[in-house]
mmCIF file of C-alpha atoms in Angstrom:
data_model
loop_
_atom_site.group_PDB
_atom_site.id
_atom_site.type_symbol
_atom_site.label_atom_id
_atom_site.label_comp_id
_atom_site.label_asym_id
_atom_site.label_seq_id
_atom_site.Cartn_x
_atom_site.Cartn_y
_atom_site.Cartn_z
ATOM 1 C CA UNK A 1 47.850 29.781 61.974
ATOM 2 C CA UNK A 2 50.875 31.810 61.979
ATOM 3 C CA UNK A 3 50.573 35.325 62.560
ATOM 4 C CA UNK A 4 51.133 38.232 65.019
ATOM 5 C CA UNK A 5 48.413 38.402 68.203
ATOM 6 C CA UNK A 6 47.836 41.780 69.947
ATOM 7 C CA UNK A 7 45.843 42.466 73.613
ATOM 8 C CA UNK A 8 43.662 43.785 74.515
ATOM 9 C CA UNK A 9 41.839 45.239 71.119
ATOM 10 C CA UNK A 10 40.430 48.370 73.129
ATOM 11 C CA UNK A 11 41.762 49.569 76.533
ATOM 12 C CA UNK A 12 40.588 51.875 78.211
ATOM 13 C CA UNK A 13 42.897 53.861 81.552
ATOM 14 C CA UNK A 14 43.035 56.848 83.633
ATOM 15 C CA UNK A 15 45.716 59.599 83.548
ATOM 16 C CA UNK A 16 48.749 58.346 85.428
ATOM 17 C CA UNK A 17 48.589 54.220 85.489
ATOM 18 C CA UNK A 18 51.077 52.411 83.385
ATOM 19 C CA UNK A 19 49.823 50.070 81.051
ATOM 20 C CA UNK A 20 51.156 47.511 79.017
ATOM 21 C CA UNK A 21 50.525 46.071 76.207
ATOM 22 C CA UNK A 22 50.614 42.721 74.578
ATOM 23 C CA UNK A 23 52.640 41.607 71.086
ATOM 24 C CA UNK A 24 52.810 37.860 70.338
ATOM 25 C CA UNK A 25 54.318 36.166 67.435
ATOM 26 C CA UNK A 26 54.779 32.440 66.276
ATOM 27 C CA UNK A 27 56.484 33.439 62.461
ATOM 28 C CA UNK A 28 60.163 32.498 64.104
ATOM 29 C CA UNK A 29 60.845 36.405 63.454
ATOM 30 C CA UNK A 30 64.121 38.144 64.622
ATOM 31 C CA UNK A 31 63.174 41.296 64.858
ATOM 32 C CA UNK A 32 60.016 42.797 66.516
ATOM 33 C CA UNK A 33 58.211 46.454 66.662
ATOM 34 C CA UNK A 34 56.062 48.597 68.175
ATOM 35 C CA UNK A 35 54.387 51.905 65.879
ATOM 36 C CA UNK A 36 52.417 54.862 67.323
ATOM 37 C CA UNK A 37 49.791 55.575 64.528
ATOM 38 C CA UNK A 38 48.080 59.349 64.482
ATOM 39 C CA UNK A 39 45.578 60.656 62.246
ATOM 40 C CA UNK A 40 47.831 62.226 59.479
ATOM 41 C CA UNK A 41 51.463 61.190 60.900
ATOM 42 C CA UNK A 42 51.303 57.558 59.421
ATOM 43 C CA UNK A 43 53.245 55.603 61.776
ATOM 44 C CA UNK A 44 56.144 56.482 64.289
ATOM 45 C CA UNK A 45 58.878 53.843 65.591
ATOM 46 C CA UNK A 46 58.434 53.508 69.736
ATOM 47 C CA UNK A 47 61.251 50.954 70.066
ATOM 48 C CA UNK A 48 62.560 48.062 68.177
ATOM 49 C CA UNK A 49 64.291 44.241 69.514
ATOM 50 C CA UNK A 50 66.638 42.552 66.657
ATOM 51 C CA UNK A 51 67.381 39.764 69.002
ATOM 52 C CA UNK A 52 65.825 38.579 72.668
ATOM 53 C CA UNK A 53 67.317 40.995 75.452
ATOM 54 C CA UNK A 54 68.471 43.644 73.088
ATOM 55 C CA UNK A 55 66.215 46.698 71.756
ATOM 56 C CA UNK A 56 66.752 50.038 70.761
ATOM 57 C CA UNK A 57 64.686 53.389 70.984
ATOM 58 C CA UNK A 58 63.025 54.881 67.914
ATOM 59 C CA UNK A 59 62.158 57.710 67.020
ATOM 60 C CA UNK A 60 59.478 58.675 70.040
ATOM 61 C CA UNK A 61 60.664 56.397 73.048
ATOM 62 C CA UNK A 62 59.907 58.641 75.550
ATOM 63 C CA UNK A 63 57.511 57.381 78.173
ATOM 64 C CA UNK A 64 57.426 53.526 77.007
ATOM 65 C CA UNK A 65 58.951 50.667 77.789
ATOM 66 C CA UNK A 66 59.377 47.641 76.435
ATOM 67 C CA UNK A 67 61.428 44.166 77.348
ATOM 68 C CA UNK A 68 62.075 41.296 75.001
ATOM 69 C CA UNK A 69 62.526 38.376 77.740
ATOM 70 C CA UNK A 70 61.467 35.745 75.257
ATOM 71 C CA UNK A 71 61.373 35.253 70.760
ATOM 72 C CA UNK A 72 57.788 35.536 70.774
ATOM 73 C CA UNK A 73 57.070 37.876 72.716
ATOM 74 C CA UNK A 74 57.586 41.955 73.064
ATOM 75 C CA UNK A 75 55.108 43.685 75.541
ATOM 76 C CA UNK A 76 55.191 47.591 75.470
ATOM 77 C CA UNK A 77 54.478 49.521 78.497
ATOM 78 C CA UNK A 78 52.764 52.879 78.566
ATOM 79 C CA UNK A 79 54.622 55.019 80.847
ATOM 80 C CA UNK A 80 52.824 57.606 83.225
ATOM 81 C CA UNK A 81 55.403 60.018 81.401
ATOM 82 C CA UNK A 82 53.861 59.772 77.914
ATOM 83 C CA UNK A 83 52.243 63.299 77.815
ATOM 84 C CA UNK A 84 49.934 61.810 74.680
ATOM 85 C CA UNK A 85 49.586 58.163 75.478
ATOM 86 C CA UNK A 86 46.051 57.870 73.376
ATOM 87 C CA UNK A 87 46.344 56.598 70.234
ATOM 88 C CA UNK A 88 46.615 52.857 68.239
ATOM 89 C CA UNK A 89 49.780 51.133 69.060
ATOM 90 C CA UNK A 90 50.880 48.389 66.611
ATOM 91 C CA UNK A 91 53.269 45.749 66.508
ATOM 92 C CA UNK A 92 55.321 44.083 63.757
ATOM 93 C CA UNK A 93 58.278 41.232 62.834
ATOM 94 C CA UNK A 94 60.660 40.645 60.201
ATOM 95 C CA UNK A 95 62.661 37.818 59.502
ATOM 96 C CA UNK A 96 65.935 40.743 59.384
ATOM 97 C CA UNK A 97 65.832 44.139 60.075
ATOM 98 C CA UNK A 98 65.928 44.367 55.742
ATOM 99 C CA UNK A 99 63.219 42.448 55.450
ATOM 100 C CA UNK A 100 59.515 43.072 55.059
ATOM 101 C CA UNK A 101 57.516 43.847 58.325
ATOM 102 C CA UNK A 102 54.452 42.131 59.395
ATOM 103 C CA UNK A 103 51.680 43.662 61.520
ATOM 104 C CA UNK A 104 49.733 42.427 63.928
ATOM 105 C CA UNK A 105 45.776 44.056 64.383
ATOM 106 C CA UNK A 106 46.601 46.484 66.934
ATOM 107 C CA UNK A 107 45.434 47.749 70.191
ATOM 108 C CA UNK A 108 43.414 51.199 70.570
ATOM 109 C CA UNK A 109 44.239 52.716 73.862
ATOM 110 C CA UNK A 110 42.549 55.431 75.776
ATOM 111 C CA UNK A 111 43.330 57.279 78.292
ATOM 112 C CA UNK A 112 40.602 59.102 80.378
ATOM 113 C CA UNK F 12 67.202 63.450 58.032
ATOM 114 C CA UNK F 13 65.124 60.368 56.057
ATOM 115 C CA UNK F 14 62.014 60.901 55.298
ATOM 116 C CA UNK F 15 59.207 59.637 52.817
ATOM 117 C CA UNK F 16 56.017 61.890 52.054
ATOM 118 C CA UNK F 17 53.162 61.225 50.454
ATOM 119 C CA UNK F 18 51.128 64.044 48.947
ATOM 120 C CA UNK F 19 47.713 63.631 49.072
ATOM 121 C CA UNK F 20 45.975 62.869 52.527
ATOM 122 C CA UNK F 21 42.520 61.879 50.673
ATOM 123 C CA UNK F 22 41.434 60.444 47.612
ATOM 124 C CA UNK F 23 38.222 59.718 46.582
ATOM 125 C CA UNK F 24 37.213 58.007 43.180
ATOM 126 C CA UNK F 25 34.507 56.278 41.279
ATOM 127 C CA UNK F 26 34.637 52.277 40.259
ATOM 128 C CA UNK F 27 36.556 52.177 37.494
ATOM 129 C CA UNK F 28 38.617 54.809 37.719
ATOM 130 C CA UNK F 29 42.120 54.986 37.239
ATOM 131 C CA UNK F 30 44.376 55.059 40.280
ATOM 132 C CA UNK F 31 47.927 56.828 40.742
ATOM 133 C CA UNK F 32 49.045 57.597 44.196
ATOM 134 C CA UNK F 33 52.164 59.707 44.897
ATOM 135 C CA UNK F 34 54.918 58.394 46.735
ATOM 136 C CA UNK F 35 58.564 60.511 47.526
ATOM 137 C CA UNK F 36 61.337 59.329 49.765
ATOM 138 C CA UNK F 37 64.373 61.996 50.410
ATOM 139 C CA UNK F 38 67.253 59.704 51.181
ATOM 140 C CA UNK F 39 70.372 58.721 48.410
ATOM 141 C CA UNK F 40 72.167 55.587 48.197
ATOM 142 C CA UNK F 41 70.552 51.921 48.052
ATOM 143 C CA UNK F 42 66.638 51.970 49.497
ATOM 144 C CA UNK F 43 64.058 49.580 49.549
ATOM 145 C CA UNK F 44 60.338 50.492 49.253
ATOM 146 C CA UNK F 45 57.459 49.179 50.411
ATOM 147 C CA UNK F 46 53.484 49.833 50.103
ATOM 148 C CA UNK F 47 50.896 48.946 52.921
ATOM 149 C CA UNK F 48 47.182 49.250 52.989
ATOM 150 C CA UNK F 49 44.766 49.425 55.727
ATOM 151 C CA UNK F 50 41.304 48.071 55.182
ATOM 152 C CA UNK F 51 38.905 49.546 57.461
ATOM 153 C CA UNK F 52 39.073 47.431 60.912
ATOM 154 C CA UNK F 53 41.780 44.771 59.548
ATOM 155 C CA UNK F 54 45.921 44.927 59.750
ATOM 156 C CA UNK F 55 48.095 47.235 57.841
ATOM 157 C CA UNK F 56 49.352 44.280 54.718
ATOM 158 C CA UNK F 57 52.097 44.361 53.068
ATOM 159 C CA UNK F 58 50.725 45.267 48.638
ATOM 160 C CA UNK F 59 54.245 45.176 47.704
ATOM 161 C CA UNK F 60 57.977 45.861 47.669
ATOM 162 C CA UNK F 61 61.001 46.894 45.920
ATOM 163 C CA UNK F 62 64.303 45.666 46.788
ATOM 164 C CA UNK F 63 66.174 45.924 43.635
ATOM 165 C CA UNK F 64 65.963 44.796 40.147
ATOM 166 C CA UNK F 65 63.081 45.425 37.787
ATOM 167 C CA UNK F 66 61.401 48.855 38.888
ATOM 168 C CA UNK F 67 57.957 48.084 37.993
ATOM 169 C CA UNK F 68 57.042 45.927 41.133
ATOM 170 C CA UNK F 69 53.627 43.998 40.909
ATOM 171 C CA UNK F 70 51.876 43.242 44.140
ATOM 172 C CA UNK F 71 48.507 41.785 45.637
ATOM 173 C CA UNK F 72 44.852 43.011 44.392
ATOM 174 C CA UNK F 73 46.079 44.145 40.771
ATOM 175 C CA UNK F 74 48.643 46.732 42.375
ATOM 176 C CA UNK F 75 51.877 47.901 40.804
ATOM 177 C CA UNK F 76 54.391 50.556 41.488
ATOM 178 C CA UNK F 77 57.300 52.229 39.680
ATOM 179 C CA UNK F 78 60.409 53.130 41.735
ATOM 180 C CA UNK F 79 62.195 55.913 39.535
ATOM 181 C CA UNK F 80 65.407 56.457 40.741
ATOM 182 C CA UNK F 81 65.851 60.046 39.591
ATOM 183 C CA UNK F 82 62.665 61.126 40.848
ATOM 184 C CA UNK F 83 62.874 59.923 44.412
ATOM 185 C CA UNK F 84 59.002 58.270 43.547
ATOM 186 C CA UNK F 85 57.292 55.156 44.477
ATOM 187 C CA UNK F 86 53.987 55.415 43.383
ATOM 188 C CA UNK F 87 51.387 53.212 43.549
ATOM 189 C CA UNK F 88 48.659 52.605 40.575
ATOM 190 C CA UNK F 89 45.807 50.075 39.943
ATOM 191 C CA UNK F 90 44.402 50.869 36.260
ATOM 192 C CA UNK F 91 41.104 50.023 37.682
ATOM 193 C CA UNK F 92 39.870 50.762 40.647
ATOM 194 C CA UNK F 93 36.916 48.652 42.964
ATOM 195 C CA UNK F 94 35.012 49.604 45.749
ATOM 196 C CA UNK F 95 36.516 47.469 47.959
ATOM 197 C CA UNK F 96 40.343 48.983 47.439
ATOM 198 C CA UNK F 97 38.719 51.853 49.800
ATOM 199 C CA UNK F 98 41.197 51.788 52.483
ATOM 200 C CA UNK F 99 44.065 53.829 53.812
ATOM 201 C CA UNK F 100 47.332 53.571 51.666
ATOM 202 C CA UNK F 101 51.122 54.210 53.583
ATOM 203 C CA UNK F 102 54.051 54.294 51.687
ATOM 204 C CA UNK F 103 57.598 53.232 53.857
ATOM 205 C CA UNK F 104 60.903 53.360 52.872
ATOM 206 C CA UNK F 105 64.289 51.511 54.322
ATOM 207 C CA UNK F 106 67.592 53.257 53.488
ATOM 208 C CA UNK F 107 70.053 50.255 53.475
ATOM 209 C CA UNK F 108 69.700 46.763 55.351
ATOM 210 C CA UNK F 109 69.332 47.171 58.729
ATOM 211 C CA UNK F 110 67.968 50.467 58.827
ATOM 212 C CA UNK F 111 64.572 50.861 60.217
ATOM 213 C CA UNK F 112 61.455 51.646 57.989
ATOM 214 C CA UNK F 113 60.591 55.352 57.650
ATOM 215 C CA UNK F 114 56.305 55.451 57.152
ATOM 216 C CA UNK F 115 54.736 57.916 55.111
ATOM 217 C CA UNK F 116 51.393 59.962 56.513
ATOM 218 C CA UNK F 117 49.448 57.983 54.632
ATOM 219 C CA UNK F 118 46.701 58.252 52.126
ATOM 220 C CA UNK F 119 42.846 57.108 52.470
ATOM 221 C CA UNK F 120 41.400 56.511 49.358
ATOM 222 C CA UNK F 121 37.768 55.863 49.223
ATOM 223 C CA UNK F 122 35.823 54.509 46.111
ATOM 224 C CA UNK F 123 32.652 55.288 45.339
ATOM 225 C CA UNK F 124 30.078 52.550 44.216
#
């Protein structure tokens, strides 16, 4: 099946560790995503890759991470410096950046 | 600054009912469009999208949505509603190829057996 893998579903950490989070694709997708959603602030751009070893901030980078070492793959770390790091993190793909994006189910994280 | 806004956080309807919701994006020049829906513990999926061409845009489910131009809308209508199109609604917008999507707040519609 093709399709966009997230893990863990839940996760669970306490003030001050990093944490990192998983985004897997097999669609052959360029371009790759990671969204904050908030109750009532739809969803906010963390970072963005167009190609493998490239990405760009979005619009609330601060305190994440991310690397794109590899097509499929585009892990997000939670920084220690996020002042609000609880919330659901999701990750999409395109085919372009002009294309439609694709989202995979998402991870909730907590911090404690 | 770009920006897309969508008016009303909740919704709640009976079967049957009619459904209209609003859509406004504050950005000039070419844009494409695009409406996602949440179901309750599934992914956000993509209902439909307009790139350019015909305005009224038909998507999954019985969807549709009318980009006017002069109104900066995008809203989304099913003439008919069911109780399982209770989910939450977001509303994006793209200003030019390239450019990253802009989400609105997002809208959670629940129907009402």
């Amino acid at each position: 099946d093709g399709g966009i893998t997230q893990s863990p579903k839940y996760l669970f950490r306490k003030e001050g560790q990093n944490v990192t989070l998983s985004c897997e694709q097999n669609l052959n997708h360029d371009a790759m995503y990671w969204y904050r959603q908030d109750p009532g602030q739809g969803l906010r751009l963390i970072y963005y890759s167009q190609i493998v070893n490239d990405f760009q901030k979005g619009d609330i980078a601060e305190g994440y991470s991310v690397s794109r070492e590899k097509k499929e793959s585009f892990p997000l770390t939670v920084t220690s410096a996020q002042k609000n790091p609880t919330a659901f993190y999701l990750c999409a793909s395109s085919m372009g950046t002009s294309g439609a994006q694709y989202f995979g189910p998402g991870t909730r994280l907590t911090v404690l | 600054a770009q920006s897309v806004s969508q008016h009303n956080h909740h919704v709640i309807l009976s079967e049957a009912a009619s459904l209209e919701l609003g859509c406004n994006y504050s950005y000039g020049g070419t844009v494409n469009l695009f409406w996602y829906v949440q179901y309750p513990g599934q992914h956000l999926q993509l209902l439909l999208k307009y790139f350019s061409g015909d305005p009224l845009v038909k998507g999954i489910k019985g969807f549709e949505a009318e980009f006017i131009k002069s109104k900066f809308s995008f809203n989304l209508r099913k003439p008919s509603v069911q109780w399982s199109d209770t989910a939450e609604y977001f509303c994006a917008g793209q200003r030019d190829a390239g450019n990253m999507l802009t989400f609105g707040g997002g809208t959670r519609l629940m129907v009402k057996p």
